[in-house]
Coordinates of C-alpha atoms in Angstrom, one line a residue:
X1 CA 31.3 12.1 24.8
X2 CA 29.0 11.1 21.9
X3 CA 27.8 8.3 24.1
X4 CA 26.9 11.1 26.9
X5 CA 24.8 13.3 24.9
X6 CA 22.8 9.9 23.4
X7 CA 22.3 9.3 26.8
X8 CA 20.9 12.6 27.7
X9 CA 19.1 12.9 24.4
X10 CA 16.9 9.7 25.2
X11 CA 16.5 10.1 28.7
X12 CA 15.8 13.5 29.2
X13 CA 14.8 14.9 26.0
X14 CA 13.1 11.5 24.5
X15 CA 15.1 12.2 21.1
X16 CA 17.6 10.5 19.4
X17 CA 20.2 13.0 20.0
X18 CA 19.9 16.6 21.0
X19 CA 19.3 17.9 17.7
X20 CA 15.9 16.5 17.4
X21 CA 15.0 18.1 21.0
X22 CA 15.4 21.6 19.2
X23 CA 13.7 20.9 15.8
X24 CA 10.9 23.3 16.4
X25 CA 13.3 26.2 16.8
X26 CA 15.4 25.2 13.4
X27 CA 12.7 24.7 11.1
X28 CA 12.0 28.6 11.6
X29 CA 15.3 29.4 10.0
X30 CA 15.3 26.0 8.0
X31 CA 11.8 25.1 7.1
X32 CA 11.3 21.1 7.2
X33 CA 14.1 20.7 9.0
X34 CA 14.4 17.7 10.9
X35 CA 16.9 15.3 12.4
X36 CA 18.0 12.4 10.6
X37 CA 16.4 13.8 7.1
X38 CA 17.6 15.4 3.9
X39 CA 15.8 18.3 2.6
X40 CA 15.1 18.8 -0.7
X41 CA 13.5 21.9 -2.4
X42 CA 10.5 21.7 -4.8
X43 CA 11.3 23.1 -8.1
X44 CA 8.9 22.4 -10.8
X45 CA 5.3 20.4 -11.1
X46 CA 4.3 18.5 -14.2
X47 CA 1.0 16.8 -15.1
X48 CA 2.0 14.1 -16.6
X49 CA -1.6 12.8 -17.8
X50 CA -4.6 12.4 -15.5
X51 CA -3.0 10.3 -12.5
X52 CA 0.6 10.9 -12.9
X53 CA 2.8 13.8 -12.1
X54 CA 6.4 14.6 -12.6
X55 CA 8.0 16.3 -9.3
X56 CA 11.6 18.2 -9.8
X57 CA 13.0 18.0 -6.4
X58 CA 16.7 20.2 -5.3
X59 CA 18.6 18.4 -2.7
X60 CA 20.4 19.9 -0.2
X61 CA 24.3 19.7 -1.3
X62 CA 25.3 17.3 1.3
X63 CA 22.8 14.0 0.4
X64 CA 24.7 11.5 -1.1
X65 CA 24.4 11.1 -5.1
X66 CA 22.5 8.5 -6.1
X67 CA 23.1 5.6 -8.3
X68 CA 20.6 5.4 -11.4
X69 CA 18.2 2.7 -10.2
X70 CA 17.4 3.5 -6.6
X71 CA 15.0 4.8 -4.6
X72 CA 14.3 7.4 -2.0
X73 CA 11.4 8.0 1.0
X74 CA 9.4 11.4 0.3
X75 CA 8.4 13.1 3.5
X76 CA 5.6 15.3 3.3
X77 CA 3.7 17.1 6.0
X78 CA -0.1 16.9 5.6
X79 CA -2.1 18.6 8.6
X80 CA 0.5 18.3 11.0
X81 CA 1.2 14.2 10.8
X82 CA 4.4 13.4 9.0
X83 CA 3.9 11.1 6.2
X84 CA 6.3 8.9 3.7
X85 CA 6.2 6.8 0.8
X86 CA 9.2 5.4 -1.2
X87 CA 9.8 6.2 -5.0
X88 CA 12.5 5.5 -7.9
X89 CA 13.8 8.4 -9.1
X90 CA 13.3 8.8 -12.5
X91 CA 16.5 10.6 -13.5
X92 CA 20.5 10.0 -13.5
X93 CA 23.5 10.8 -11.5
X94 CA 24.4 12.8 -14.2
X95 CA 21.4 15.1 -14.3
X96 CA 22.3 15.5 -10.2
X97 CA 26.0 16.6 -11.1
X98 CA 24.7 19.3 -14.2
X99 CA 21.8 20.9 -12.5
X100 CA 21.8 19.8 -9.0
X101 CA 18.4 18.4 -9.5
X102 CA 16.4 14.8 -9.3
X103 CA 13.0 13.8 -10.9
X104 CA 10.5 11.7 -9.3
X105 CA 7.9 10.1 -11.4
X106 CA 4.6 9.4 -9.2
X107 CA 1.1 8.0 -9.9
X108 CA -1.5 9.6 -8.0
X109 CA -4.8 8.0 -6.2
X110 CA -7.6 10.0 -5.5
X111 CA -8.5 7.7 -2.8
X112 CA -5.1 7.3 -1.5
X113 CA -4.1 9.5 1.7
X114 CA -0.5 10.8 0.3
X115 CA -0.3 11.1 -3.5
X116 CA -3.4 13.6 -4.2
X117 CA -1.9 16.1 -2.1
X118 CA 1.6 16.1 -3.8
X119 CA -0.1 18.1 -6.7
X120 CA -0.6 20.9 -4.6
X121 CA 2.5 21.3 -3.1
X122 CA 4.4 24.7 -3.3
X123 CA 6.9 25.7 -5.6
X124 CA 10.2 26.5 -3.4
X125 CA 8.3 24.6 -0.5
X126 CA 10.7 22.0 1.1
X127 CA 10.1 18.1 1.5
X128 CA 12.4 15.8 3.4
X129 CA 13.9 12.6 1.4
X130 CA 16.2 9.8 2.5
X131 CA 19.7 8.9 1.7
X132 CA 19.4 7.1 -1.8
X133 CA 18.1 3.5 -1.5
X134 CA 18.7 -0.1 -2.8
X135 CA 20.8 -2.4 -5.4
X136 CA 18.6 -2.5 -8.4
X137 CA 21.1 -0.9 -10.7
X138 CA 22.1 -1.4 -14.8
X139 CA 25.3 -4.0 -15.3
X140 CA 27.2 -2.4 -17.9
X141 CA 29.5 -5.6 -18.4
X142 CA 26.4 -7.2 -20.1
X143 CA 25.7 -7.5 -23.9
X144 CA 22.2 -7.7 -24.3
X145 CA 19.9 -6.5 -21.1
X146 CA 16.0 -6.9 -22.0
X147 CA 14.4 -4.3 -20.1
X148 CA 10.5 -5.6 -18.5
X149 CA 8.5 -2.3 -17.1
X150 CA 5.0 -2.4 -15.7
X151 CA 3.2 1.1 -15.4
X152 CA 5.3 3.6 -13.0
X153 CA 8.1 0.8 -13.0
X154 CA 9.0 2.4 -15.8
X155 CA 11.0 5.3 -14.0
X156 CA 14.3 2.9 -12.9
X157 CA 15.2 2.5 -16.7
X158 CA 14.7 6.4 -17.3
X159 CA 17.3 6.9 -14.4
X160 CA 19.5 3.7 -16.1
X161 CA 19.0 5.0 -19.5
X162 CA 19.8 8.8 -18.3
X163 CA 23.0 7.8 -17.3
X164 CA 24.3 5.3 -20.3
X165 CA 27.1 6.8 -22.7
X166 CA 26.4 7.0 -26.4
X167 CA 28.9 4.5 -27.1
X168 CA 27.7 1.9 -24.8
X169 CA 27.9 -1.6 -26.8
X170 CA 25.4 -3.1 -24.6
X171 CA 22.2 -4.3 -27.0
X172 CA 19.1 -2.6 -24.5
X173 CA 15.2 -3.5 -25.3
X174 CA 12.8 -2.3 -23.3
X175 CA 9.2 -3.9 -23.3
X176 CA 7.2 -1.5 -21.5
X177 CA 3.4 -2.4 -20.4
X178 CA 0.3 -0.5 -19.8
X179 CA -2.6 0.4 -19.8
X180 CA -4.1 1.7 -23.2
X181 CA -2.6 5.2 -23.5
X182 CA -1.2 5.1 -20.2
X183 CA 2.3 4.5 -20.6
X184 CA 4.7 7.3 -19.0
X185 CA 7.6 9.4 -20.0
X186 CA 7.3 8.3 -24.0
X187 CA 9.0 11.5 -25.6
X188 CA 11.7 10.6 -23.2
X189 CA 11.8 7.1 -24.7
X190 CA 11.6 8.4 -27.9
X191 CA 15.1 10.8 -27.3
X192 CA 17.0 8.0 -26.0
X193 CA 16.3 6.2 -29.2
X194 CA 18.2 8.8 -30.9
X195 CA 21.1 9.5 -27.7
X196 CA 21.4 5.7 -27.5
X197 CA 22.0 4.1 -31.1
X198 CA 22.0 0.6 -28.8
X199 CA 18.6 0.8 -27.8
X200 CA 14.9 0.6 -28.9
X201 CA 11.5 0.0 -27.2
X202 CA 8.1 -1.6 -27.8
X203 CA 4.8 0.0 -26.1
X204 CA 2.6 -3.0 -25.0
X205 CA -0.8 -3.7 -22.7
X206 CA -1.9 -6.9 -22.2
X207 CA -5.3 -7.1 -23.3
X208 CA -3.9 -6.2 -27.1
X209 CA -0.2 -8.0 -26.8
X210 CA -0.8 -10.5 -24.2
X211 CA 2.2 -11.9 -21.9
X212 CA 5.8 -10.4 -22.7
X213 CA 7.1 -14.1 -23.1
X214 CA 6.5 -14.0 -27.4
X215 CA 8.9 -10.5 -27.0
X216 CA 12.0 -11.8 -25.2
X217 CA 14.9 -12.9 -27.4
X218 CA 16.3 -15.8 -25.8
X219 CA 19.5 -15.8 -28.0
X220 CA 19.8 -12.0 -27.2
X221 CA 19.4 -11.6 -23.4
X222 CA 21.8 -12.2 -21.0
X223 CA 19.8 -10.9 -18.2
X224 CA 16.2 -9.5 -17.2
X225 CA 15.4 -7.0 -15.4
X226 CA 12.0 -6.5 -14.2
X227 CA 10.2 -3.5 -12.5
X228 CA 6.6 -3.9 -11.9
X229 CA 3.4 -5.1 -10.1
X230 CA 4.1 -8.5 -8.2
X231 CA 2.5 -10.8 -11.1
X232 CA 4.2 -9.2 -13.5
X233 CA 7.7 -10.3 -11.7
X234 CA 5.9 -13.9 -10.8
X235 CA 5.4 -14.7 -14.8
X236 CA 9.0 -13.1 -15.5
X237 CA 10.4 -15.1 -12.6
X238 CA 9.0 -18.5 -14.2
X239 CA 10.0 -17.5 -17.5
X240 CA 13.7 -16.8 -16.6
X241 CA 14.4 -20.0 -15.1
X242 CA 13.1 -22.4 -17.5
X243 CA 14.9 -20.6 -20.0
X244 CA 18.0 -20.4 -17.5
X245 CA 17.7 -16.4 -18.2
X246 CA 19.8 -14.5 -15.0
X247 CA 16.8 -12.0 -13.6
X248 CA 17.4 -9.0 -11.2
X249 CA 13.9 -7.3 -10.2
X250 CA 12.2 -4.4 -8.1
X251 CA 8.1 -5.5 -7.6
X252 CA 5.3 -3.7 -6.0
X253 CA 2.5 -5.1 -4.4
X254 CA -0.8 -4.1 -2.5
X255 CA -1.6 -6.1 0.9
X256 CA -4.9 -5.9 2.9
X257 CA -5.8 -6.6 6.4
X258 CA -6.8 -10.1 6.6
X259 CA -8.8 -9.6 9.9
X260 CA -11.9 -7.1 11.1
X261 CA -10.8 -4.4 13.2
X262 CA -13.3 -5.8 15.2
X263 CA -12.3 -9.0 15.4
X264 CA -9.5 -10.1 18.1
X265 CA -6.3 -10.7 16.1
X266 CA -2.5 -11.0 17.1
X267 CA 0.1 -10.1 14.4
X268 CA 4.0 -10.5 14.5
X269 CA 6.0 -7.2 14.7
X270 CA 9.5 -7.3 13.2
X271 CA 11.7 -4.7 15.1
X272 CA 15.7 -3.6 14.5
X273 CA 16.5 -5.3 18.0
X274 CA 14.5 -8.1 18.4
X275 CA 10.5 -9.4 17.1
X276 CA 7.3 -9.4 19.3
X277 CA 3.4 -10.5 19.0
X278 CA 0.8 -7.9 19.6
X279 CA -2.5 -7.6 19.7
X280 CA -5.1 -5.3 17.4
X281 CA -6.9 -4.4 20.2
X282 CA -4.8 -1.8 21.4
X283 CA -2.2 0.3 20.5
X284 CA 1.3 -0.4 19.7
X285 CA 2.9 2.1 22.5
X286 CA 0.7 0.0 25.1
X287 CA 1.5 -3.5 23.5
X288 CA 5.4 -3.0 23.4
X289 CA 5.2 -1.5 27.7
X290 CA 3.0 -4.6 28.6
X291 CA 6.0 -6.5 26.7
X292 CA 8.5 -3.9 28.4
X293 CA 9.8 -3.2 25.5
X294 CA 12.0 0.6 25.7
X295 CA 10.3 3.1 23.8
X296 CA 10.5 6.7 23.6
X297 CA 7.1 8.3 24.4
X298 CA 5.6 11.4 25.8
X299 CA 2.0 12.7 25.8
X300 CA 0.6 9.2 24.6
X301 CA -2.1 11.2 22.9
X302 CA -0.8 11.8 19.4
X303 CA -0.2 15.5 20.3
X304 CA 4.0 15.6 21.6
X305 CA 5.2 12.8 18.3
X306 CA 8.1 11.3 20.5
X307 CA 6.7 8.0 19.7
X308 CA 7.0 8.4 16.6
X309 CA 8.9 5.7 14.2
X310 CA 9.5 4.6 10.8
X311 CA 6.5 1.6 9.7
X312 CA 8.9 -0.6 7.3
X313 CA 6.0 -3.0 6.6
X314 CA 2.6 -3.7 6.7
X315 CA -0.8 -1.7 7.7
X316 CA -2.1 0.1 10.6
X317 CA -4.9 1.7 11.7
X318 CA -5.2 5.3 13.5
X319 CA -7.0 5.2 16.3
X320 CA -8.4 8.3 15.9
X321 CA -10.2 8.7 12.8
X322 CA -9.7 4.2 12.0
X323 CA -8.0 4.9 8.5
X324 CA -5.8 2.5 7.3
X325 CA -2.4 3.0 6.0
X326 CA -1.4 1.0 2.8
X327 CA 1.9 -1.1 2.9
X328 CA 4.1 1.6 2.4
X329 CA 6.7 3.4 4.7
X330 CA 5.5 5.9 6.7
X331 CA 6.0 7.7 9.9
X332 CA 3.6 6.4 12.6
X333 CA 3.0 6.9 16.1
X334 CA 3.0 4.2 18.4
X335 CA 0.2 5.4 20.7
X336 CA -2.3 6.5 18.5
X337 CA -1.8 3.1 16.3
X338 CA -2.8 -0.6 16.1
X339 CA -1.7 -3.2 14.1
X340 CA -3.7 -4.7 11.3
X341 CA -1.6 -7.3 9.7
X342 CA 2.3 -8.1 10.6
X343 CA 4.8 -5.2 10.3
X344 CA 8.2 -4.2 10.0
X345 CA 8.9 -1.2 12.5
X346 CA 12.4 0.7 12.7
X347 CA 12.3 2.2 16.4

């Protein structure tokens, strides 16, 4: 029977299943409602300093409980396109089971096309967020854990450190690097000091300290963990295996378009069911039927958003208006898109 209504769904609806067919008329009893997504309630905004902000989010009762560590995808809508970008959450499990609430610690861009418009979002407004995301979590079995943060990567040991008992005998030092002044979250730091007889902390940037290396006890770390920009983990990577150092890492890093819009390009698209090549110079939803690929679609105008899927990987431009995306997930629509450099889709 569940096969049946897919069936329908697709064919005749061009949704998933047949809840997505009436999300219109649920989100005026549910605002931001929609299939496949959590909902979470917006219950506090904190500045932070000049380009960071502190979001309190309430999700709803039935999304999973995370594990300190991982990361979710934040769902905002910003003049009727859907768009997402993945974040740690910056606060434990147990924070979830005490007040029902999570903390996400963001940096914002003034340039950017999602982050300076998270500042102005509604108290008791709803966002949607995923199901709790990825491995990168704290190994209590271990003795001595040196902690390696680079700017926002900081907020995966808040969560870790959140969630660690008093009496925990592992040894935790935290090198934490930024810019001058710029580091994130330090009075929370400063309260695990005194939670967490265990731990302790050093506040570095590189033009004053120079590389991390000179800070790691070798004798007294039995594994890295790194969270940070991609040279940071590079230099940490290196490090750990010259000094046979077991290293566990989450790394962020900006890619461009390495060709003109203008200029005749084909990239590789990496899809759930099997990959394709397509060219820049038109857009995705017409690549993948020239390639007959099955797609849902409807208006092929950007208007109808039944073409609409989850970009994994990589940028895109929008037809429309030719802004880029960054690398980020986000919700894209295949007709009013092109590819600008390989991607990862989830159709």
């Amino acid at each position: 029977m569940q096969n049946i209504s897919r069936f329908i769904s697709k064919n005749l609806f061009h949704h998933k299943d047949l809840t997505g067919y009436f999300e219109p008329v649920l989100q005026v009893f549910k605002p931001s409602w929609r299939s496949g997504y959590f909902r979470a309630q917006v219950k506090s905004i904190r500045v932070l300093c000049e380009n960071a902000l502190k979001i309190t989010l309430k999700p709803e009762r039935k999304w999973p409980i995370h594990t300190a560590g991982q990361h979710i995808s934040l769902t905002t809508e910003q003049q009727g396109r859907l768009i997402s970008r993945v974040f740690t959450i910056a606060s434990g499990a147990k924070k979830l089971k005490e007040t029902g609430l999570i903390d996400l610690v963001i940096r914002t861009h003034d340039k950017g096309n999602f982050t300076p418009y998270l500042g102005e979002l509604a108290m008791n407004s709803w966002v949607n967020i995923s199901e709790p995301m990825g491995e990168f979590i704290f190994d209590e079995q271990s003795n001595h854990t040196t902690l390696l943060a680079g700017g926002s990567g900081i907020t995966p040991f808040i969560a870790m450190l959140d969630d660690l008992q008093a009496n925990t005998q592992n040894h935790i030092h935290l090198l934490y690097y930024a810019k001058p002044n710029g580091h994130l979250m330090v009075e929370v730091l400063e309260k695990f000091m005194t939670a967490l007889p265990n731990f302790s902390f050093e506040l570095l940037h590189r033009s004053g300290h120079g590389s991390f290396t000179k800070y790691v006890s070798v004798e007294h770390t039995d594994e890295l963990l790194v969270c940070g920009p991609e040279e940071m983990f590079i230099e940490a990577e290196k490090f750990c295996k010259s000094r046979q150092i077991p290293i566990r890492a989450e790394h962020f890093q900006a890619i461009r378009p390495t060709q003109s819009v203008n200029e005749a390009a084909r990239f590789k698209v990496r899809l759930n069911h099997g990959d394709l090549e397509v060219s820049n110079q038109d857009s995705l939803l017409s690549e993948f039927q020239s390639h007959n690929k099955p797609v849902t679609y409807g208006c092929g105008m950007g208007i109808c958003h039944q073409c609409q899927c989850l970009k994994k990987k990589g940028i895109v431009r929008d037809i429309r208006d030719g802004s880029l995306s960054d690398n980020s997930e986000e919700l894209i629509q295949l007709c009013v898109t092109q590819a600008v450099t390989d991607l990862e889709l989830e159709l």
